[in-house]
Amino acid sequence: MISSNISRRSLLGVGLTAAGATAFGLTACGSSSGNGGPSGNGSAAGPATVPTYRAQPLADAEAINSSIPGIRPVYTTRPAEYWQSVEQPPGSGESVTTLQMLWFAPPDALPENPVWQELNERLNVDFQPGYASGENYQQKIATTLASGDLPDIMFLQDGEPAVQQAITDGAFADLSEVLGGDGVLDYPNLANIPTHSWKNSMKQGRILGVPRTDPTITKATVMRRDIADAIGLSGQPADAAELREAFSEVTAYAEAEGLDLWPVAGLGTYEIELAARWMFRVGTDWQLDGSGKLVNFVETDAYAAAIEWLAGVWSDGSFHPDGLALGTGAQRNNAKQLFMDGKTFFEADDASWLATQGMNQAELTVQGAQCEFLLVPGHDGGEIVVPAGNGYWGICGFPASVSDDPDRLRELLGVLDFWAAPFGTKEKLLLSMGVEGYNWERGADGEIVPIDDAAAQTNRQGLTWLGVQGPSVITLDEDNGHRAEGLMAQMEHVTSAAVDSPVLGLTPPSGASMGARLTQIHEDWRNQIVSGRSPLDALEDWRQEWRNAGGDQIRTELEELLAAND
Amino acid sequence: MTETVTERTQTKVPEPQSDGRRQPRRRRRAALRTRIWRERQMYVFILPGLAFVLLFAYVPLAGNVVAFQQFSPFLGIGGSPWIGLENFARIFTDPELGTAIVNTLLIALLQIIFTFPAPIALAILLNSLISSKIKRWVQSVVYLPHFISWVIVISIWQQILGGAGPVAALLASLGFEGVNIMSNPDTFKLLVTAQVMWKDIGWGTIIFFAAISAIPQELYEASAIDGARPMRQMWHVTLPGMLPVISLLLVLTVGNVLTVGFEQLLLQQPIVGRDAAQVIDTFVYFRGVIGGDWGLASAAGLVKGVLGTALVLAANRLAKRMGTGGVY
């Protein structure tokens, strides 16, 4: 489940824009649309109608579903039967070029790659993927745009300044007419994308691409149950003080037992700081105060309390000695590894990654280790407040020239429709598991058994991350099936405490260019204050620097956008 | 040394000018043309290198015009609006640039003082080893870190010198609790210098070894006859023999001095903070590349290039004045 890394990296990279749901931005530039709206193709037109939602059938398999909207279903078995959601191959045999993300090793060329061959056949296209890695996306998209030779399908991280600029310059096709309202029903899998993803990904009211849908909250927190038992914490911590106390006791226990064990790995924005923000009910990045003015979370008393708590945890010695380094995006994987190696007590990450991999790894590595979801309490034992994200991460768009060719447009949307197939379909089976006999085979009861072949895995993974996907689900295998209840309890705990940002879906023009600087200011000051290099009252200097460096400008721009929306 | 001087003197000797100026000049030009024609096959070998330099060094220089534009990649240089010197004005009014410049200069200074002489010392030290087997082995070992990427280098350093590493454990056992060399902003610039030294000291010795091996053996023999002991030989024979190479490399280093290790600093900046680790390159990266402000990034790059050129010229003049000939 690499998506948590990706989102985080990209968040840090683009200054917390294009948040998706994996985490929420620190500045409210965390949403989507372009600087001034698409020009050249439809900017004169009014806001588009949001595509109609029409649910596709759910997979025929055992699942736990929540009554709270927006929570991913948790499947504990695979479907016995897969159904076909795309009847006719969408393509006409022509080539389809892409710019997509490559998170893995590059796949083999077409002649040696059965997954690629199968894709070409099922889509009836000559699929020609182009790749950008997580590290070089910014350069790649900028040079692609500069070349003027745009691929047919582009994964657009719409928080990237280069992408925002190109949106303003009219580089991408406006899909509002074909996908708005009931238009989307021609593509049943696209109509199955939740409304919030469409709504939040529109640019100044226009649809410029198909969103990569995500739940609005994906983060979860876990702890080591066996260690909690050892220090006498039998249930969940009741409040912030008890959690801090538990951390201290873990340190004492580790020292007494001579263990390489720390309560918390790094001072990460989307890990322990996130939990502290939930506890102290800091809320969304931007909030409306009583008088209707926008206030940033940094300016709130609740955040000051959260920082004070973190500074206390630090002074207790509850962070790994390299806590500042382990809290950076570049070392996120090291921090995760510490948890998987059984060396940390607390961890926060994507719920799906924790439930399917992280917890299991820790239990396999350390004898007697047991992991459990940690239900973060309110700081006073009351409720928590969890800011909801955008519910999408990036969009798949086409070059503007495609608008003039309805047949080509239909073909490309058909390809995206194929990719948006939900769990339980034959299309999704191909995209997520690969080709029968090459990536997987049928077991004795007809169940799907993956073939242990790393090369086959690489040949699938690299090709199939196009950007668009069906609504996300979590599938737990045999080893992790027993976590289903706990996972659901965790997701309900946070999702029921979710609040929407008043500026969701709005993008201040300066957001992209100032985001990186504001993130830097944030992480810098937080690290200084929490690690004791600066006193707590330096928070006022932090706020001042943040305001001067663009915080106030973004506030003004957002207030203008809000006023325009009213 | 002696050979170099002789060569230079020879080329500088003016031709006899008995028949006035025009005659010999024309003759010389004709001679050059004839010589080129005579060696035409040799000149063909220059072409790939020349094409490479033109295509990848000189043609991209034209891209610097972006510094005077509000550049959009999609619109290109032709379509982006021209905004005069606005990008330059923005750079110089930015309060953070001051910190970045000071940090850059401090790190640069430390690197010239410590990192530059280090490989010279190591080369001399290794040269004094008698066993060539050990010498080769040490050489190979010290070359290795050069090939490790910065991400790995910093991870290794953190494993060893970080708060959970053996060094911190050793210090703790001696009563110095909580020492974390990797996250101390006060000593960060020294840390950066030490990292560069560790990574590149071995690689840097290669060229100095070449310089040492070019020193005629007779000089050592002569000095030994005169009663010079190894230290004296190093001072009076080895070092003067290396001087042209040292001054050449120093001039080149000075020209590059404003580039103080982008990746290395970018990776460690979140740990120690901007005040300690923001340099011109990271400033440009955050404002220009991450912020999508290509015009501003190019303007900062252009300024850096101009400063670098000025530094090279100054260092070259200084080297000439010190009598080592300079680079050109």
mmCIF file of C-alpha atoms in Angstrom, chain B residues 30-284:
data_model
loop_
_atom_site.group_PDB
_atom_site.id
_atom_site.type_symbol
_atom_site.label_atom_id
_atom_site.label_comp_id
_atom_site.label_asym_id
_atom_site.label_seq_id
_atom_site.Cartn_x
_atom_site.Cartn_y
_atom_site.Cartn_z
ATOM 1 C CA ALA B 30 48.401 30.541 -43.246
ATOM 2 C CA ALA B 31 50.539 28.272 -41.222
ATOM 3 C CA LEU B 32 47.680 27.583 -38.819
ATOM 4 C CA ARG B 33 45.338 26.772 -41.665
ATOM 5 C CA THR B 34 47.924 24.497 -43.196
ATOM 6 C CA ARG B 35 48.480 22.839 -39.885
ATOM 7 C CA ILE B 36 44.754 22.267 -39.391
ATOM 8 C CA TRP B 37 44.515 20.804 -42.872
ATOM 9 C CA ARG B 38 47.495 18.626 -42.227
ATOM 10 C CA GLU B 39 45.974 17.324 -38.991
ATOM 11 C CA ARG B 40 42.397 17.317 -40.288
ATOM 12 C CA GLN B 41 41.774 13.759 -39.174
ATOM 13 C CA MET B 42 42.770 14.723 -35.658
ATOM 14 C CA TYR B 43 40.456 17.721 -35.737
ATOM 15 C CA VAL B 44 37.522 15.482 -36.618
ATOM 16 C CA PHE B 45 37.927 13.978 -33.171
ATOM 17 C CA ILE B 46 37.130 17.356 -31.653
ATOM 18 C CA LEU B 47 33.749 17.495 -33.338
ATOM 19 C CA PRO B 48 31.692 15.225 -31.024
ATOM 20 C CA GLY B 49 32.980 17.007 -27.927
ATOM 21 C CA LEU B 50 32.440 20.381 -29.526
ATOM 22 C CA ALA B 51 28.904 19.462 -30.562
ATOM 23 C CA PHE B 52 28.223 18.216 -27.046
ATOM 24 C CA VAL B 53 29.412 21.422 -25.434
ATOM 25 C CA LEU B 54 27.525 23.588 -27.910
ATOM 26 C CA LEU B 55 24.315 21.628 -27.616
ATOM 27 C CA PHE B 56 24.231 21.004 -23.908
ATOM 28 C CA ALA B 57 26.156 23.962 -22.485
ATOM 29 C CA TYR B 58 25.885 26.912 -24.832
ATOM 30 C CA VAL B 59 22.460 26.509 -26.442
ATOM 31 C CA PRO B 60 20.710 26.091 -23.034
ATOM 32 C CA LEU B 61 22.336 29.350 -21.941
ATOM 33 C CA ALA B 62 19.770 31.066 -24.129
ATOM 34 C CA GLY B 63 17.134 29.703 -21.749
ATOM 35 C CA ASN B 64 18.276 32.292 -19.244
ATOM 36 C CA VAL B 65 15.899 34.745 -20.918
ATOM 37 C CA VAL B 66 13.265 33.073 -18.754
ATOM 38 C CA ALA B 67 14.698 35.182 -15.922
ATOM 39 C CA PHE B 68 13.038 38.188 -17.539
ATOM 40 C CA GLN B 69 9.682 36.491 -18.013
ATOM 41 C CA GLN B 70 6.715 35.310 -16.057
ATOM 42 C CA PHE B 71 7.349 31.888 -17.490
ATOM 43 C CA SER B 72 4.716 29.235 -18.051
ATOM 44 C CA PRO B 73 6.034 25.880 -19.339
ATOM 45 C CA PHE B 74 2.911 25.310 -21.428
ATOM 46 C CA LEU B 75 3.085 28.704 -23.156
ATOM 47 C CA GLY B 76 6.854 28.446 -23.613
ATOM 48 C CA ILE B 77 9.380 31.224 -24.055
ATOM 49 C CA GLY B 78 7.497 32.582 -27.043
ATOM 50 C CA GLY B 79 4.147 32.829 -25.276
ATOM 51 C CA SER B 80 5.117 33.886 -21.757
ATOM 52 C CA PRO B 81 4.887 37.573 -20.880
ATOM 53 C CA TRP B 82 8.051 39.666 -20.463
ATOM 54 C CA ILE B 83 8.349 41.424 -17.124
ATOM 55 C CA GLY B 84 11.754 43.106 -17.252
ATOM 56 C CA LEU B 85 13.755 42.942 -14.053
ATOM 57 C CA GLU B 86 10.833 42.146 -11.783
ATOM 58 C CA ASN B 87 12.159 38.687 -10.887
ATOM 59 C CA PHE B 88 15.489 40.173 -9.843
ATOM 60 C CA ALA B 89 13.723 42.803 -7.754
ATOM 61 C CA ARG B 90 11.761 40.043 -6.019
ATOM 62 C CA ILE B 91 14.879 38.062 -5.207
ATOM 63 C CA PHE B 92 16.672 40.955 -3.645
ATOM 64 C CA THR B 93 13.734 42.107 -1.556
ATOM 65 C CA ASP B 94 13.179 38.658 -0.058
ATOM 66 C CA PRO B 95 14.193 38.577 3.626
ATOM 67 C CA GLU B 96 15.022 34.884 3.489
ATOM 68 C CA LEU B 97 17.618 35.351 0.777
ATOM 69 C CA GLY B 98 19.870 37.158 3.258
ATOM 70 C CA THR B 99 19.996 34.083 5.500
ATOM 71 C CA ALA B 100 20.544 31.872 2.475
ATOM 72 C CA ILE B 101 23.493 33.974 1.246
ATOM 73 C CA VAL B 102 25.140 34.125 4.667
ATOM 74 C CA ASN B 103 24.763 30.365 5.135
ATOM 75 C CA THR B 104 26.094 29.693 1.642
ATOM 76 C CA LEU B 105 29.155 31.874 2.196
ATOM 77 C CA LEU B 106 29.871 30.378 5.621
ATOM 78 C CA ILE B 107 29.650 26.822 4.346
ATOM 79 C CA ALA B 108 31.719 27.776 1.298
ATOM 80 C CA LEU B 109 34.385 29.290 3.509
ATOM 81 C CA LEU B 110 34.512 26.218 5.736
ATOM 82 C CA GLN B 111 34.771 24.013 2.677
ATOM 83 C CA ILE B 112 37.670 26.003 1.249
ATOM 84 C CA ILE B 113 39.480 25.997 4.574
ATOM 85 C CA PHE B 114 38.906 22.348 5.491
ATOM 86 C CA THR B 115 37.616 20.342 2.549
ATOM 87 C CA PHE B 116 39.957 21.666 -0.094
ATOM 88 C CA PRO B 117 43.298 20.945 1.643
ATOM 89 C CA ALA B 118 42.156 17.602 3.034
ATOM 90 C CA PRO B 119 42.810 15.493 -0.085
ATOM 91 C CA ILE B 120 46.190 17.184 -0.523
ATOM 92 C CA ALA B 121 47.175 16.107 2.969
ATOM 93 C CA LEU B 122 45.837 12.618 2.420
ATOM 94 C CA ALA B 123 47.620 12.280 -0.901
ATOM 95 C CA ILE B 124 50.923 13.290 0.674
ATOM 96 C CA LEU B 125 50.294 10.978 3.591
ATOM 97 C CA LEU B 126 49.494 8.007 1.373
ATOM 98 C CA ASN B 127 52.416 8.793 -0.857
ATOM 99 C CA SER B 128 54.718 8.398 2.089
ATOM 100 C CA LEU B 129 53.537 4.834 2.667
ATOM 101 C CA ILE B 130 56.198 2.393 1.647
ATOM 102 C CA SER B 131 54.024 -0.644 0.991
ATOM 103 C CA SER B 132 52.310 -0.102 -2.335
ATOM 104 C CA LYS B 133 49.875 -2.878 -1.471
ATOM 105 C CA ILE B 134 48.577 -1.056 1.573
ATOM 106 C CA LYS B 135 48.623 2.203 -0.350
ATOM 107 C CA ARG B 136 46.376 0.776 -3.075
ATOM 108 C CA TRP B 137 44.071 -0.796 -0.572
ATOM 109 C CA VAL B 138 43.659 2.437 1.368
ATOM 110 C CA GLN B 139 43.122 4.319 -1.871
ATOM 111 C CA SER B 140 40.304 2.012 -2.943
ATOM 112 C CA VAL B 141 38.637 2.264 0.442
ATOM 113 C CA VAL B 142 38.724 6.039 0.558
ATOM 114 C CA TYR B 143 37.386 6.325 -3.000
ATOM 115 C CA LEU B 144 34.263 4.354 -2.155
ATOM 116 C CA PRO B 145 32.160 6.974 -0.354
ATOM 117 C CA HIS B 146 32.295 9.155 -3.461
ATOM 118 C CA PHE B 147 30.001 6.688 -5.228
ATOM 119 C CA ILE B 148 27.386 6.608 -2.484
ATOM 120 C CA SER B 149 24.427 8.933 -2.963
ATOM 121 C CA TRP B 150 23.716 11.627 -0.407
ATOM 122 C CA VAL B 151 20.563 9.949 0.841
ATOM 123 C CA ILE B 152 22.591 6.908 1.840
ATOM 124 C CA VAL B 153 25.488 8.958 3.204
ATOM 125 C CA ILE B 154 23.164 10.850 5.503
ATOM 126 C CA SER B 155 21.436 7.661 6.614
ATOM 127 C CA ILE B 156 24.808 6.127 7.460
ATOM 128 C CA TRP B 157 25.862 9.216 9.369
ATOM 129 C CA GLN B 158 22.614 9.230 11.235
ATOM 130 C CA GLN B 159 22.973 5.566 12.143
ATOM 131 C CA ILE B 160 26.403 6.249 13.583
ATOM 132 C CA LEU B 161 26.227 9.793 14.914
ATOM 133 C CA GLY B 162 22.465 10.156 15.473
ATOM 134 C CA GLY B 163 20.777 10.094 18.839
ATOM 135 C CA ALA B 164 20.290 6.329 18.740
ATOM 136 C CA GLY B 165 23.721 5.568 17.304
ATOM 137 C CA PRO B 166 26.834 4.106 18.921
ATOM 138 C CA VAL B 167 28.517 7.498 19.325
ATOM 139 C CA ALA B 168 25.615 8.873 21.358
ATOM 140 C CA ALA B 169 25.572 5.648 23.390
ATOM 141 C CA LEU B 170 29.295 5.940 24.082
ATOM 142 C CA LEU B 171 28.954 9.573 25.125
ATOM 143 C CA ALA B 172 25.975 8.681 27.316
ATOM 144 C CA SER B 173 28.042 6.009 29.065
ATOM 145 C CA LEU B 174 30.645 8.700 29.748
ATOM 146 C CA GLY B 175 27.992 10.880 31.301
ATOM 147 C CA PHE B 176 27.104 13.097 28.318
ATOM 148 C CA GLU B 177 23.407 12.318 27.886
ATOM 149 C CA GLY B 178 21.315 13.274 24.890
ATOM 150 C CA VAL B 179 24.094 14.277 22.501
ATOM 151 C CA ASN B 180 22.768 14.277 18.950
ATOM 152 C CA ILE B 181 25.333 15.615 16.537
ATOM 153 C CA MET B 182 22.978 15.229 13.575
ATOM 154 C CA SER B 183 20.277 17.577 14.807
ATOM 155 C CA ASN B 184 22.253 20.390 16.382
ATOM 156 C CA PRO B 185 21.754 23.602 14.365
ATOM 157 C CA ASP B 186 24.729 25.303 16.038
ATOM 158 C CA THR B 187 27.261 22.825 14.729
ATOM 159 C CA PHE B 188 25.435 22.010 11.515
ATOM 160 C CA LYS B 189 27.816 23.825 9.177
ATOM 161 C CA LEU B 190 30.755 21.904 10.577
ATOM 162 C CA LEU B 191 28.770 18.696 10.186
ATOM 163 C CA VAL B 192 28.071 19.504 6.548
ATOM 164 C CA THR B 193 31.764 20.188 5.954
ATOM 165 C CA ALA B 194 32.738 16.946 7.658
ATOM 166 C CA GLN B 195 30.266 14.991 5.530
ATOM 167 C CA VAL B 196 31.647 16.456 2.317
ATOM 168 C CA MET B 197 35.149 15.689 3.485
ATOM 169 C CA TRP B 198 34.289 12.094 4.315
ATOM 170 C CA LYS B 199 32.522 11.560 1.021
ATOM 171 C CA ASP B 200 34.966 13.167 -1.361
ATOM 172 C CA ILE B 201 38.381 13.204 0.252
ATOM 173 C CA GLY B 202 39.444 9.973 -1.437
ATOM 174 C CA TRP B 203 38.169 10.999 -4.823
ATOM 175 C CA GLY B 204 39.959 14.315 -4.473
ATOM 176 C CA THR B 205 43.301 12.601 -3.960
ATOM 177 C CA ILE B 206 43.338 11.115 -7.469
ATOM 178 C CA ILE B 207 44.440 14.284 -9.186
ATOM 179 C CA PHE B 208 46.962 15.124 -6.469
ATOM 180 C CA PHE B 209 48.475 11.670 -6.768
ATOM 181 C CA ALA B 210 48.952 12.347 -10.439
ATOM 182 C CA ALA B 211 50.661 15.621 -9.564
ATOM 183 C CA ILE B 212 52.958 13.904 -7.071
ATOM 184 C CA SER B 213 53.931 11.177 -9.483
ATOM 185 C CA ALA B 214 54.888 13.819 -12.042
ATOM 186 C CA ILE B 215 57.556 15.215 -9.728
ATOM 187 C CA PRO B 216 60.938 14.013 -11.019
ATOM 188 C CA GLN B 217 62.518 11.427 -8.735
ATOM 189 C CA GLU B 218 65.910 13.113 -9.155
ATOM 190 C CA LEU B 219 64.711 16.047 -7.092
ATOM 191 C CA TYR B 220 64.130 13.757 -4.147
ATOM 192 C CA GLU B 221 67.481 12.104 -4.661
ATOM 193 C CA ALA B 222 69.209 15.461 -4.898
ATOM 194 C CA SER B 223 67.506 16.742 -1.797
ATOM 195 C CA ALA B 224 68.398 13.558 0.076
ATOM 196 C CA ILE B 225 72.033 14.064 -0.847
ATOM 197 C CA ASP B 226 71.742 17.595 0.471
ATOM 198 C CA GLY B 227 70.590 16.088 3.753
ATOM 199 C CA ALA B 228 66.836 16.742 3.573
ATOM 200 C CA ARG B 229 64.727 14.493 5.774
ATOM 201 C CA PRO B 230 61.196 13.444 4.693
ATOM 202 C CA MET B 231 59.479 16.489 6.225
ATOM 203 C CA ARG B 232 61.886 18.826 4.465
ATOM 204 C CA GLN B 233 61.395 16.928 1.205
ATOM 205 C CA MET B 234 57.657 17.305 1.502
ATOM 206 C CA TRP B 235 57.992 21.019 2.133
ATOM 207 C CA HIS B 236 60.623 21.807 -0.474
ATOM 208 C CA VAL B 237 59.982 19.241 -3.172
ATOM 209 C CA THR B 238 56.514 17.667 -3.017
ATOM 210 C CA LEU B 239 54.434 20.717 -2.210
ATOM 211 C CA PRO B 240 56.121 23.053 -4.708
ATOM 212 C CA GLY B 241 55.778 20.325 -7.307
ATOM 213 C CA MET B 242 52.051 20.114 -6.657
ATOM 214 C CA LEU B 243 51.548 23.843 -6.609
ATOM 215 C CA PRO B 244 50.392 24.353 -10.221
ATOM 216 C CA VAL B 245 47.732 21.683 -9.817
ATOM 217 C CA ILE B 246 46.698 22.994 -6.412
ATOM 218 C CA SER B 247 46.289 26.523 -7.700
ATOM 219 C CA LEU B 248 44.385 25.304 -10.752
ATOM 220 C CA LEU B 249 41.938 23.336 -8.630
ATOM 221 C CA LEU B 250 41.590 26.159 -6.148
ATOM 222 C CA VAL B 251 40.570 28.530 -8.901
ATOM 223 C CA LEU B 252 38.003 26.039 -10.165
ATOM 224 C CA THR B 253 36.728 25.404 -6.634
ATOM 225 C CA VAL B 254 36.289 29.090 -5.995
ATOM 226 C CA GLY B 255 34.166 29.374 -9.116
ATOM 227 C CA ASN B 256 31.913 26.648 -7.801
ATOM 228 C CA VAL B 257 31.923 27.873 -4.261
ATOM 229 C CA LEU B 258 28.321 29.062 -4.248
ATOM 230 C CA THR B 259 27.159 25.523 -4.989
ATOM 231 C CA VAL B 260 27.460 24.015 -1.561
ATOM 232 C CA GLY B 261 25.709 20.690 -1.828
ATOM 233 C CA PHE B 262 22.053 21.024 -2.671
ATOM 234 C CA GLU B 263 20.850 17.495 -1.991
ATOM 235 C CA GLN B 264 22.868 17.159 1.179
ATOM 236 C CA LEU B 265 21.343 20.307 2.633
ATOM 237 C CA LEU B 266 17.846 19.719 1.360
ATOM 238 C CA LEU B 267 17.755 16.361 3.097
ATOM 239 C CA GLN B 268 18.933 17.725 6.413
ATOM 240 C CA GLN B 269 17.115 21.028 6.409
ATOM 241 C CA PRO B 270 13.950 19.788 8.118
ATOM 242 C CA ILE B 271 16.038 18.404 10.980
ATOM 243 C CA VAL B 272 18.023 21.529 11.832
ATOM 244 C CA GLY B 273 15.763 24.191 10.396
ATOM 245 C CA ARG B 274 16.018 26.873 7.750
ATOM 246 C CA ASP B 275 18.083 29.283 9.791
ATOM 247 C CA ALA B 276 20.934 26.812 9.785
ATOM 248 C CA ALA B 277 20.472 25.069 6.471
ATOM 249 C CA GLN B 278 18.885 27.398 3.931
ATOM 250 C CA VAL B 279 21.404 28.086 1.154
ATOM 251 C CA ILE B 280 20.988 29.787 -2.221
ATOM 252 C CA ASP B 281 20.299 26.498 -3.988
ATOM 253 C CA THR B 282 17.619 25.333 -1.572
ATOM 254 C CA PHE B 283 16.085 28.805 -1.623
ATOM 255 C CA VAL B 284 15.854 28.639 -5.401
#
